[in-house]
Coordinates of C-alpha atoms in Angstrom, one line a residue:
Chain A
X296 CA 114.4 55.8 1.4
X297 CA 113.1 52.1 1.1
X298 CA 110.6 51.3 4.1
X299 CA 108.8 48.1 4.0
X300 CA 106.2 47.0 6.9
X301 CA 104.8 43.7 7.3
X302 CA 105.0 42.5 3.9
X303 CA 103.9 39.5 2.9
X304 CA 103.9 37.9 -1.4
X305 CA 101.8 34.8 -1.9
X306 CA 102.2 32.6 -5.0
X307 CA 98.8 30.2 -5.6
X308 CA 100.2 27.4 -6.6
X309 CA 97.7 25.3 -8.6
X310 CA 98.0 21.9 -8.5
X311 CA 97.8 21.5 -12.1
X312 CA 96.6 24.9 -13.9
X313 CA 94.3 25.1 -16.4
X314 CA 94.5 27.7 -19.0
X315 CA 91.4 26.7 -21.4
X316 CA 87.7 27.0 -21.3
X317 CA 87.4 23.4 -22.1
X318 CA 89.1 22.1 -19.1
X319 CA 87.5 24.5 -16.5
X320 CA 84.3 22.8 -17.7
X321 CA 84.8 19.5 -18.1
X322 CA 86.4 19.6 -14.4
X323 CA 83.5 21.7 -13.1
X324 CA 81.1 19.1 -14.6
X325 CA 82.8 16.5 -13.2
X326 CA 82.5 18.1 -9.9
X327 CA 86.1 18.3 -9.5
X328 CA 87.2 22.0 -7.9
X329 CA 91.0 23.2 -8.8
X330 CA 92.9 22.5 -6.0
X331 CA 94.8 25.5 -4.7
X332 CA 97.7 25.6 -2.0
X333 CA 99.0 28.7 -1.3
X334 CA 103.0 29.7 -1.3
X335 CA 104.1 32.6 0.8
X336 CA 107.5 33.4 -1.1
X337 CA 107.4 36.0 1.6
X338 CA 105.7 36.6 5.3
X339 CA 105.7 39.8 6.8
X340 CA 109.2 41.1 5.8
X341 CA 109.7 44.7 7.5
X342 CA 112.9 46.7 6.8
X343 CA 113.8 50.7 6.8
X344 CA 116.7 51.7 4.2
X345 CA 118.2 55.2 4.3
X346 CA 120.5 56.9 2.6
X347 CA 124.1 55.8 2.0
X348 CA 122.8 52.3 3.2
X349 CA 123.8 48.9 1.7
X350 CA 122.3 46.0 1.8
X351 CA 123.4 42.7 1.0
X352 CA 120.0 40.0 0.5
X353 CA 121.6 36.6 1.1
X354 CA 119.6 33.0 1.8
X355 CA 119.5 30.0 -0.1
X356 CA 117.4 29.1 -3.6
X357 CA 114.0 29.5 -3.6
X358 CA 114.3 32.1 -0.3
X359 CA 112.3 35.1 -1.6
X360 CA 115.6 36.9 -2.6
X361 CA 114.1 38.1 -6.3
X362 CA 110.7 38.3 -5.0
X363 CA 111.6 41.2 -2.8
X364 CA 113.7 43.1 -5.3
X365 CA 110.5 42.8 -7.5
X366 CA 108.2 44.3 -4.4
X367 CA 110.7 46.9 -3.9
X368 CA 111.1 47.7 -7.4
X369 CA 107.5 47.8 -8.3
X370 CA 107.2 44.6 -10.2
X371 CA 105.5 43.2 -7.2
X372 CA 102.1 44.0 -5.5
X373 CA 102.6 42.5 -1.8
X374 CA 99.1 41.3 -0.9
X375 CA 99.6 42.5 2.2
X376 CA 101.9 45.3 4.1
X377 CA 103.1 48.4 2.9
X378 CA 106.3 49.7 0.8
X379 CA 107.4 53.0 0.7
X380 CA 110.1 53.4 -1.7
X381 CA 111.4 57.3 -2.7
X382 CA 113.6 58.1 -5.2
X383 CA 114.9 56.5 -9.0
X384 CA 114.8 52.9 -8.9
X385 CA 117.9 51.4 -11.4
X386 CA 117.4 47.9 -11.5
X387 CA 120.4 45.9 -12.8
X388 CA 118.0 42.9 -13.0
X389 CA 119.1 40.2 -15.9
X390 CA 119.9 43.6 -18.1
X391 CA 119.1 42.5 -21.4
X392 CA 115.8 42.1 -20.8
X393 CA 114.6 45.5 -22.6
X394 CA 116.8 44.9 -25.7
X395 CA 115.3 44.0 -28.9
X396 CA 118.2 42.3 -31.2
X397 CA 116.9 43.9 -34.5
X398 CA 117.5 47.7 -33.4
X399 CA 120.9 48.8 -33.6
X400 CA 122.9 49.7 -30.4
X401 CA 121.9 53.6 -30.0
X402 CA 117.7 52.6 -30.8
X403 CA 118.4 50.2 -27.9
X404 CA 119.5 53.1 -25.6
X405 CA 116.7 55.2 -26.4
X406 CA 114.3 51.9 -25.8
X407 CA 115.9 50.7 -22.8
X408 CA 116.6 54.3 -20.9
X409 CA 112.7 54.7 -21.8
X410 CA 111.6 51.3 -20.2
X411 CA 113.4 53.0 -17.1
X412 CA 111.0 55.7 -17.3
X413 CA 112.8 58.7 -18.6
X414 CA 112.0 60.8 -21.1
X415 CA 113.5 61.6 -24.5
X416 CA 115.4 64.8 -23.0
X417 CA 117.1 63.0 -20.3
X418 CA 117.9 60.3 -22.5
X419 CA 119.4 62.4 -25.2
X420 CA 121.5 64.3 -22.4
X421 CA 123.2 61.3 -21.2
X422 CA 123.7 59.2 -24.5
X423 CA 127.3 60.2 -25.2
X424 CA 128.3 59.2 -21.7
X425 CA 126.7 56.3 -21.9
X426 CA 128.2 55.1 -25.4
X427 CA 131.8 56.3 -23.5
X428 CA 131.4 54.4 -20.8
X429 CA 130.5 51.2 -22.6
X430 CA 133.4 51.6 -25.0
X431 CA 131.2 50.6 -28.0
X432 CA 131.0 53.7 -30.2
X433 CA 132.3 51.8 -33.1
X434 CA 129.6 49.3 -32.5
X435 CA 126.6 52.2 -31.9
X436 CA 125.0 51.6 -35.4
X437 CA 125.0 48.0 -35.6
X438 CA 122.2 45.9 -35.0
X439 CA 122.2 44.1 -31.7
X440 CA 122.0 40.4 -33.2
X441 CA 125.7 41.1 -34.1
X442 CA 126.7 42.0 -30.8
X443 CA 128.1 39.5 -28.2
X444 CA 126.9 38.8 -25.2
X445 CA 129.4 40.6 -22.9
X446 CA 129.1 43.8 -25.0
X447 CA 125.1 43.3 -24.6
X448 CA 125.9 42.7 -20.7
X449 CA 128.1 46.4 -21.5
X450 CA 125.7 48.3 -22.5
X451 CA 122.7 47.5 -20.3
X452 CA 125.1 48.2 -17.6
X453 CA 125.9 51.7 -18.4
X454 CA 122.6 52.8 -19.6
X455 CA 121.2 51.6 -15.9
X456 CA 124.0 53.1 -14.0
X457 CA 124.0 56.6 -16.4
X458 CA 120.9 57.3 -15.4
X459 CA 121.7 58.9 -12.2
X460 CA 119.6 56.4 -9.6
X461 CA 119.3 57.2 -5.7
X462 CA 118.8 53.5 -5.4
X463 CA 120.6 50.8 -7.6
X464 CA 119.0 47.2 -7.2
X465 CA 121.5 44.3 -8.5
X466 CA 120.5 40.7 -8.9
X467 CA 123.3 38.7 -8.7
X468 CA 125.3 40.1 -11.7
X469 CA 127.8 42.7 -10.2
X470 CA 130.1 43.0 -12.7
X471 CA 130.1 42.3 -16.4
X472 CA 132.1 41.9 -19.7
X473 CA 135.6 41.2 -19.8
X474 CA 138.0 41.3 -17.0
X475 CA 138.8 45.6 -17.8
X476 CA 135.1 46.2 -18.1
X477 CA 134.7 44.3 -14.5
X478 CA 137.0 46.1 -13.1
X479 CA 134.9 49.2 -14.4
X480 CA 131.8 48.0 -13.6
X481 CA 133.0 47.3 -9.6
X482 CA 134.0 50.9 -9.4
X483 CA 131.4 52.4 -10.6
X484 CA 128.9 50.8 -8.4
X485 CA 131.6 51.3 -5.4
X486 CA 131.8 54.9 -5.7
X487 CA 127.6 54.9 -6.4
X488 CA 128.0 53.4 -3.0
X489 CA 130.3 56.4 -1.7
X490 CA 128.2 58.9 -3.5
X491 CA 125.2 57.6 -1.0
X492 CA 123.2 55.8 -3.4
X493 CA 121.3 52.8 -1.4
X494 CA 122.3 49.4 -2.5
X495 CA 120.7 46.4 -2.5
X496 CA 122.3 43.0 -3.7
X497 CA 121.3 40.0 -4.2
X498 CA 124.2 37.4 -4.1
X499 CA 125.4 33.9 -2.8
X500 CA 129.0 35.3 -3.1
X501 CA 129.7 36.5 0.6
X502 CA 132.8 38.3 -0.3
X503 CA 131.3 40.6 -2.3
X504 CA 128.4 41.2 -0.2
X505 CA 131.0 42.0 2.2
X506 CA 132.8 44.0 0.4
X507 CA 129.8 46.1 -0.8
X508 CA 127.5 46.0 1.7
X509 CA 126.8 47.5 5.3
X510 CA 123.9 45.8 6.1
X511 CA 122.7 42.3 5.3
X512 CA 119.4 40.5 5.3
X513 CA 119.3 36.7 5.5
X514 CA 116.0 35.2 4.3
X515 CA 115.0 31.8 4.5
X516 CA 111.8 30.4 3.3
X517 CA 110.1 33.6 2.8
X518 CA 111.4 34.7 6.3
X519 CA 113.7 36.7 7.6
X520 CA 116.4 34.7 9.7
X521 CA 118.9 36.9 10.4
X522 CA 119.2 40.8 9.8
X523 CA 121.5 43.4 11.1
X524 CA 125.5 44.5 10.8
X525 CA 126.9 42.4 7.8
X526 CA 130.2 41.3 10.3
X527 CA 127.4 39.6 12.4
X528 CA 125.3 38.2 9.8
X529 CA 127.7 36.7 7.5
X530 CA 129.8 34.6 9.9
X531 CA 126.3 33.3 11.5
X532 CA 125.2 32.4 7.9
X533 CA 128.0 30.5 6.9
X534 CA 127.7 28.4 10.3
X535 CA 124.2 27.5 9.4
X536 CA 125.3 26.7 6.0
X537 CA 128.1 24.5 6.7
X538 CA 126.0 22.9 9.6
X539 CA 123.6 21.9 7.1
X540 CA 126.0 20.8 4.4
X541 CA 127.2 18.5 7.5
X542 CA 123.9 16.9 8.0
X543 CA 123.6 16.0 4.6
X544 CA 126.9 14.4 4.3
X545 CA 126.6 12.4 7.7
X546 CA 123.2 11.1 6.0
X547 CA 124.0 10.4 2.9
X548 CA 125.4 7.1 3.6
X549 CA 122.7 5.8 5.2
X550 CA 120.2 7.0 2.5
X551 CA 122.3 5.3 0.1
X552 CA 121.9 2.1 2.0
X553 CA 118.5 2.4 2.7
Chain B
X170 CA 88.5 55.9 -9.9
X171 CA 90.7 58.2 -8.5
X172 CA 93.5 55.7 -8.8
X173 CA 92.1 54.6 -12.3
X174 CA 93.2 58.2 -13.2
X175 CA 97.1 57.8 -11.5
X176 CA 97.4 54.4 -13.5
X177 CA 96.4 56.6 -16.6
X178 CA 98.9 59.4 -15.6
X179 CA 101.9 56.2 -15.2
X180 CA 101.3 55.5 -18.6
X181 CA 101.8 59.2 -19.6
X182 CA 104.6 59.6 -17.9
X183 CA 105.8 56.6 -19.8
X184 CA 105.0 58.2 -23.1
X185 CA 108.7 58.1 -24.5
X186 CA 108.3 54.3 -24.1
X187 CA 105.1 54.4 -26.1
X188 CA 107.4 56.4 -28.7
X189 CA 110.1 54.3 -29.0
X190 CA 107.7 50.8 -29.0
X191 CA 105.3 52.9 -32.1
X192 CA 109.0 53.1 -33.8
X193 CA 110.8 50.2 -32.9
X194 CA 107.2 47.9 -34.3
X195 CA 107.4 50.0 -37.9
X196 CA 110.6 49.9 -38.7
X197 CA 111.2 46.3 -37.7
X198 CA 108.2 45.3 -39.9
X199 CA 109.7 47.1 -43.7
X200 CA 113.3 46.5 -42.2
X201 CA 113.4 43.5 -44.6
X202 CA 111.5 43.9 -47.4
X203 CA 112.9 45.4 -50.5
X204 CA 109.4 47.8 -51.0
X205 CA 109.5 49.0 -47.5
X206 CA 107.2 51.3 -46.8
X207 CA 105.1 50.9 -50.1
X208 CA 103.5 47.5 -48.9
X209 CA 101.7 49.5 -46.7
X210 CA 99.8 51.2 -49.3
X211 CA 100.0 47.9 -51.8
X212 CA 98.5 45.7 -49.6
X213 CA 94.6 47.2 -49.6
X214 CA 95.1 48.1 -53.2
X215 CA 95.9 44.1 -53.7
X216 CA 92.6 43.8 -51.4
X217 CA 90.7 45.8 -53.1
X218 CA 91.6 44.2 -56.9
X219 CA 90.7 40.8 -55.7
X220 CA 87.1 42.3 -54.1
X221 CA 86.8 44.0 -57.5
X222 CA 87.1 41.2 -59.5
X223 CA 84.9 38.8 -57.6
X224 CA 81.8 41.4 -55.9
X225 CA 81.9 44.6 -58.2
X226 CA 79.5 42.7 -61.1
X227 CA 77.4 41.7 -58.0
X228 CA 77.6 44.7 -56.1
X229 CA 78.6 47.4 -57.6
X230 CA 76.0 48.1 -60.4
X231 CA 73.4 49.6 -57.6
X232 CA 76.2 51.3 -56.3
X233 CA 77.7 55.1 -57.2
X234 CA 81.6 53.9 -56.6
X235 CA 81.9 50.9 -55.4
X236 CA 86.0 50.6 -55.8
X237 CA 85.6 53.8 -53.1
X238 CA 83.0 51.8 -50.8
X239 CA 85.6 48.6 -50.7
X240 CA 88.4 50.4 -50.2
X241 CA 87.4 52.5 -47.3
X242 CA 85.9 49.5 -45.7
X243 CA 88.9 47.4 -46.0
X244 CA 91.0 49.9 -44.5
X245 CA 88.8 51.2 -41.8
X246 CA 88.4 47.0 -41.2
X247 CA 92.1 46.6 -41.1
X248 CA 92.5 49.4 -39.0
X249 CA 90.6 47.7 -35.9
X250 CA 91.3 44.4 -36.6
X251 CA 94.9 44.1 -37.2
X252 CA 95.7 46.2 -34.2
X253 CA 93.6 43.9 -31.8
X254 CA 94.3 40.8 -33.1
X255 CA 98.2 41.9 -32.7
X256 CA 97.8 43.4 -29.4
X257 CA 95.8 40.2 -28.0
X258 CA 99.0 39.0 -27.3
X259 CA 100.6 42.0 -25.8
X260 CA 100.9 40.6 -21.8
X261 CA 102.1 37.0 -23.1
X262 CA 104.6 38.1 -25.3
X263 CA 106.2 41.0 -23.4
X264 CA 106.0 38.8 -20.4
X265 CA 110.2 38.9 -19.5
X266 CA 110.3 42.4 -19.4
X267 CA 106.8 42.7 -17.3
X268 CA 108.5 40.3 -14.7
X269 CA 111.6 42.0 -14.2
X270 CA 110.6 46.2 -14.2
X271 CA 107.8 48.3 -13.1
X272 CA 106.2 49.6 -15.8
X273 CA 102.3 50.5 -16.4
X274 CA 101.5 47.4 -18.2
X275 CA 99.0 49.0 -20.7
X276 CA 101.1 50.8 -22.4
X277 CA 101.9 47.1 -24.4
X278 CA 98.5 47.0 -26.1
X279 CA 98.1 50.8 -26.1
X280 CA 102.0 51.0 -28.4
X281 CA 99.8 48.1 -30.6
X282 CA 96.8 50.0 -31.3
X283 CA 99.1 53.1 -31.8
X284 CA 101.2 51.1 -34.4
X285 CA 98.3 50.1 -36.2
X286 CA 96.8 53.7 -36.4
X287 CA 99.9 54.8 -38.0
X288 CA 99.7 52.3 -40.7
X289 CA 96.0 53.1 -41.2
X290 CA 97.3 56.7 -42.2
X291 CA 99.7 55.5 -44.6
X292 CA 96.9 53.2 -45.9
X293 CA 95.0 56.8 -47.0
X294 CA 97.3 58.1 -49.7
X295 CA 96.2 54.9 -51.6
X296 CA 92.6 55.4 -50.8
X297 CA 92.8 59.1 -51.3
X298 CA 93.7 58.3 -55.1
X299 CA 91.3 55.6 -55.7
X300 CA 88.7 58.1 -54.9
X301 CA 90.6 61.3 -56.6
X302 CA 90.5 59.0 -59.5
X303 CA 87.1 57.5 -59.8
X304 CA 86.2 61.2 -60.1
X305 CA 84.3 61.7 -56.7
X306 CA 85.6 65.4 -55.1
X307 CA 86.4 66.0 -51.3
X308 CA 84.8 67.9 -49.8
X309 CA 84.1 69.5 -46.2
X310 CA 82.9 66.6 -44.5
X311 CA 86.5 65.5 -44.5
X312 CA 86.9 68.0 -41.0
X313 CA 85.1 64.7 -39.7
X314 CA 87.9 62.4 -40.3
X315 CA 89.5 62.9 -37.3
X316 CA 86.6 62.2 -35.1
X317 CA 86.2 59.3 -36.4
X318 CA 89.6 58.0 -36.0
X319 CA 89.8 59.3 -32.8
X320 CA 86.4 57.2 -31.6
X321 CA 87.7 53.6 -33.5
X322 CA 91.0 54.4 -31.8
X323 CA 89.4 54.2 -28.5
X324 CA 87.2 51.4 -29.1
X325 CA 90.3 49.5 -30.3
X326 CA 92.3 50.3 -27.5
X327 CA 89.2 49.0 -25.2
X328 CA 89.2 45.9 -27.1
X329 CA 92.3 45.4 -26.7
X330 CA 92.8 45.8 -23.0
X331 CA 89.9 43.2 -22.8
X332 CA 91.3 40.8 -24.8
X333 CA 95.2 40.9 -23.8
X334 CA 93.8 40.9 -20.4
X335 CA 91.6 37.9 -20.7
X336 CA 94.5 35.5 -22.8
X337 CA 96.4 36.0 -19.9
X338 CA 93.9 33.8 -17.6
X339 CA 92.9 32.1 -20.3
X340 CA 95.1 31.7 -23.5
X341 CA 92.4 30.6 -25.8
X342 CA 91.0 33.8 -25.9
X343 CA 93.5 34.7 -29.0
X344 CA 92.4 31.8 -30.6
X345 CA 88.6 32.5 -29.9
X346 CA 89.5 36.1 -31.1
X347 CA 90.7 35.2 -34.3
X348 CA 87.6 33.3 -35.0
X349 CA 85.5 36.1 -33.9
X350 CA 87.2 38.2 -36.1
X351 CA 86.6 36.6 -39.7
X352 CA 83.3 36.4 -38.8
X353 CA 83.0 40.0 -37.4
X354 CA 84.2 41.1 -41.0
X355 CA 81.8 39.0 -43.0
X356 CA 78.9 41.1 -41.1
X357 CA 80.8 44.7 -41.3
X358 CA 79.4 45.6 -45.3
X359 CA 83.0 45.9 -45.9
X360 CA 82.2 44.7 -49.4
X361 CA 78.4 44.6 -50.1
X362 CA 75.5 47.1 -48.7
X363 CA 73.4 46.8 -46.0
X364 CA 70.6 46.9 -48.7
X365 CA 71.7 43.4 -50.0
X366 CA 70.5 42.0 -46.6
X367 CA 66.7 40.6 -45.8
X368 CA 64.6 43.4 -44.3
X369 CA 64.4 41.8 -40.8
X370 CA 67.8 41.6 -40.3
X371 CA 69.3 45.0 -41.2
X372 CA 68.0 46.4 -37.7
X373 CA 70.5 44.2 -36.2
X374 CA 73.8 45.9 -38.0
X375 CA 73.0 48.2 -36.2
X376 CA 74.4 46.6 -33.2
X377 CA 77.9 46.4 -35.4
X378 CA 80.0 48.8 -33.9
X379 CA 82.1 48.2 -37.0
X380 CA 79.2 49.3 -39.2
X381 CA 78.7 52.6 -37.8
X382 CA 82.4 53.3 -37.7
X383 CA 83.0 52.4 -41.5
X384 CA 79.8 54.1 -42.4
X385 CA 81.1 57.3 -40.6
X386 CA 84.4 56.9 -42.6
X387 CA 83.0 56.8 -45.8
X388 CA 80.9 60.1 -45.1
X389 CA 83.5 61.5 -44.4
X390 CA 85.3 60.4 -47.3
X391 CA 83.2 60.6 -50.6
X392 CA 79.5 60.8 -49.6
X393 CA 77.4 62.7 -47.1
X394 CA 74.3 59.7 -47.6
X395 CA 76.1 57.5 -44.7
X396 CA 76.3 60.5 -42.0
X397 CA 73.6 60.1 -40.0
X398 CA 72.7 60.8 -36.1
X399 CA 72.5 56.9 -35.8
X400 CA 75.9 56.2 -37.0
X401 CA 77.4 59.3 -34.8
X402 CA 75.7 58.5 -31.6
X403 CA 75.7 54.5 -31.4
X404 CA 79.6 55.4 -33.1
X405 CA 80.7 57.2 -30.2
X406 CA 78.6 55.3 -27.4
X407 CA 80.1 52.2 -28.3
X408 CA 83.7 53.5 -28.7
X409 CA 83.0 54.8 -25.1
X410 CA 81.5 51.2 -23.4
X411 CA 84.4 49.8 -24.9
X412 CA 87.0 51.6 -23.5
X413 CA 84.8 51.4 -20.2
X414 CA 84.9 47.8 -20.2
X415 CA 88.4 47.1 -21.0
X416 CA 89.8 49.7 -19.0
X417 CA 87.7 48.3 -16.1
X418 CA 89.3 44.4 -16.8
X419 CA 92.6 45.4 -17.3
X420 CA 92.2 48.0 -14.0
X421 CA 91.3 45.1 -11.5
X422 CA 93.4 42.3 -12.6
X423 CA 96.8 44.4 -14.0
X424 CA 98.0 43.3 -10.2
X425 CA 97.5 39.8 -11.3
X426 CA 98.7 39.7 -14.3
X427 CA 102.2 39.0 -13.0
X428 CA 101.2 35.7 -11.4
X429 CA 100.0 34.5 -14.4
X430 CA 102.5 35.0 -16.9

């Protein structure tokens, strides 16, 4: 389902950017060149998904962890490798992000569903379930200023999981809303997970990439450290971790003194 | 180009997006306002009154109906403008949404220029009475209305692929935009004719995409005088580079876009 080969992101990083005409000038004139270094958020990451696989991203800030999501999701050109990625894509990435506050709760469907890419049919076919499953049909009519955040969170949950996806991309937020629509949300995505729909999961919570996934990736500074069986990746992890967490504390006296 | 052509295809396939962002940009505009919808047709009418006023003892005595020859060019100018001056910001201010889905990016300042046409044809049922009124008939030259939409259509949407584009590298572009545009109108005979203008430098209007297109409106409107074969040709020739052009920026940098927001 998901192949990538070789794939490498870089971020330029410019060392101070300039976004007017008048400064690209007046530094070309004064012979100065922008200065450029370039940040590989990822280096020639190569993985093979199939169906019915999991797989849990894991790695410290800064790792590459979104960055990958976004080249598997499309977001992302690499600049170099390949991606192969078959199938609907339902990205469960910050969810609000396609909302617009003034529209009431059932425009936002129709706006959202249609961000995803389908088409008015397919959204009018699942709107009921959707509305059901985010237990806000009283709410369907109201603008979305009025709504709180976890019934914003609610929504964008079940029209990205309604929509039927053979791969379900989650960044960090696995479950939202109140403690009964967590539970909801949990299931759902487990039994996606039964039903053979790939998984992949961004988190720094290793229970719940052990719970949910079969597979794990461990990325570290745009590489990968680790990948393989999420029993032997996990535990290894955590060493590291706690390895490094000891290094810091054995030198943090000293630093203080110095 | 073959790929030009799938990027085109994305955007169709994206079409219940363009809907939904068409609606979602009208109703959120008359949401608030108590006259709604009729602001729409108000606000040339309001336009035109204040032209009236100042030009039409200038103007308007060489002229058959001048209160027709403003408002058409006011609308026609609106029409262009207000769409690519909106839809200069169409990367920068969608940029959350850009950075967290795949979706073909034009379809921002495509939904823009899309808005805007459907406000230019509510803007109509004000002009159409102006003229009904002044006592000018319409006639059969009105089967070229279409075409000519259909050609400023695609010269905004050019436009605005260039400029959204280009104020994502280099935000002062909106600003420089802006500029250009107040200027642009002054030299579009939204208000005065061509005539008014010294000999030498009438040739050059014709370089005014603007003036062909508003020309071409008004024949189609109320008077046959303004169709010519010079307005039609350099009309559509222009509405064609433009689309050329922008599609052509926005084609080679959309991948870059993303690093830049």
């Amino acid at each position: 389902m998901i192949t990538l080969e070789g794939v490498s992101v870089k971020y330029r990083i410019v060392e101070e950017r300039r976004r007017s005409f008048q400064a690209h000038v007046i530094n070309y004139l004064k012979g100065k060149r922008v200065v450029k270094h370039t940040l590989w958020a990822l280096s020639s990451i190569s993985l093979d998904l199939g169906e019915g696989e999991s797989l849990g991203i894991i790695g410290s800030n800064g790792a590459g962890k979104s960055t990958l999501l976004k080249v598997i999701s499309g977001v992302i050109k690499p600049a170099e490798g390949l991606v192969s990625v078959k199938g609907k894509t339902a990205p469960l990435i910050d969810l609000a992000a396609g909302f617009d506050d003034e529209l009431s709760g059932s425009e936002n469907i129709f706006l959202n569903a249609s961000i995803l890419g389908f088409s008015r049919r397919e959204i009018e076919e699942r709107f009921d379930k959707i509305v059901d499953f985010s237990e806000l049909k009283d709410f369907i009519d109201t603008p979305l200023k009025n709504y709180s955040s976890g019934m914003i969170a609610r929504l964008a949950f079940s029209i990205a999981t309604e929509v039927d996806p053979d791969m379900l991309i989650i960044d960090e937020v696995l479950a939202v809303g109140d403690a009964h629509f967590k539970q909801k949300s949990k299931e759902r995505i487990l039994e996606f997970r039964n039903r053979g729909v790939v998984i992949l999961f961004v988190s720094h919570d290793m229970e719940q990439v052990s719970n949910l996934c079969n597979k794990v990736l461990w990325l570290d500074h745009g590489k990968i450290m680790m990948t393989g069986e999420t029993n032997e990746v996990i535990p290894e992890y955590e060493t590291y971790q706690s390895g490094r967490k000891r290094d810091e504390n054995s030198s943090s006296p000293l630093r203080k003194l110095g | 180009m073959v790929n030009s052509l799938g990027e085109a295809k994305e955007i169709f396939r994206y079409r219940e997006l363009l809907r939904n962002l068409v609606s979602r940009d009208i109703k959120k505009r008359y949401k608030r306002s108590a006259l709604g919808f009729l602001w729409v047709m108000l606000d040339p009418l309001l336009m035109l009154l204040v032209f009236y006023v100042i030009f039409s003892g200038i103007f308007g005595r060489s002229m058959g109906n001048y209160s027709a020859y403003v408002m058409s060019g006011i609308i026609m100018w609106q029409f262009f403008s207000q769409g690519t001056k909106v839809a200069s910001l169409a990367f920068l201010q969608n940029r959350n949404l850009i950075n967290k889905v795949y979706l073909p990016k034009a379809i921002f300042p495509l939904s823009i220029v899309a808005s805007s046409l459907v406000h230019f044809i509510f803007s109509l049922v004000p002009l159409f009475i102006i003229i009904l009124s002044s006592g000018t008939k319409i006639g059969l030259n009105l089967a070229l209305l279409p075409y000519v939409v259909g050609i400023v259509f695609i010269f905004s949407f050019g436009m605005a692929l260039t400029v959204s584009t280009l104020a994502v590298f280099f935000h002062d572009v909106v600003y420089i935009y802006d500029v250009l545009l107040l200027g642009w109108m002054y030299l579009s005979a939204i208000f005065y004719p061509v005539s008014i203008l010294p000999q030498k430098l009438q040739p050059l209007m014709s370089l005014n995409p603007l003036y062909h297109f508003i020309s071409l409106f008004r024949a189609s409107l109320y008077d046959t005088a303004f169709l010519t074969a010079e307005h039609l040709v350099l009309g559509s020739a222009f509405a064609l580079l433009s689309l050329s052009v922008g599609w052509g920026i926005y084609y080679r940098n959309r991948d870059r876009i993303i690093f830049y927001l």
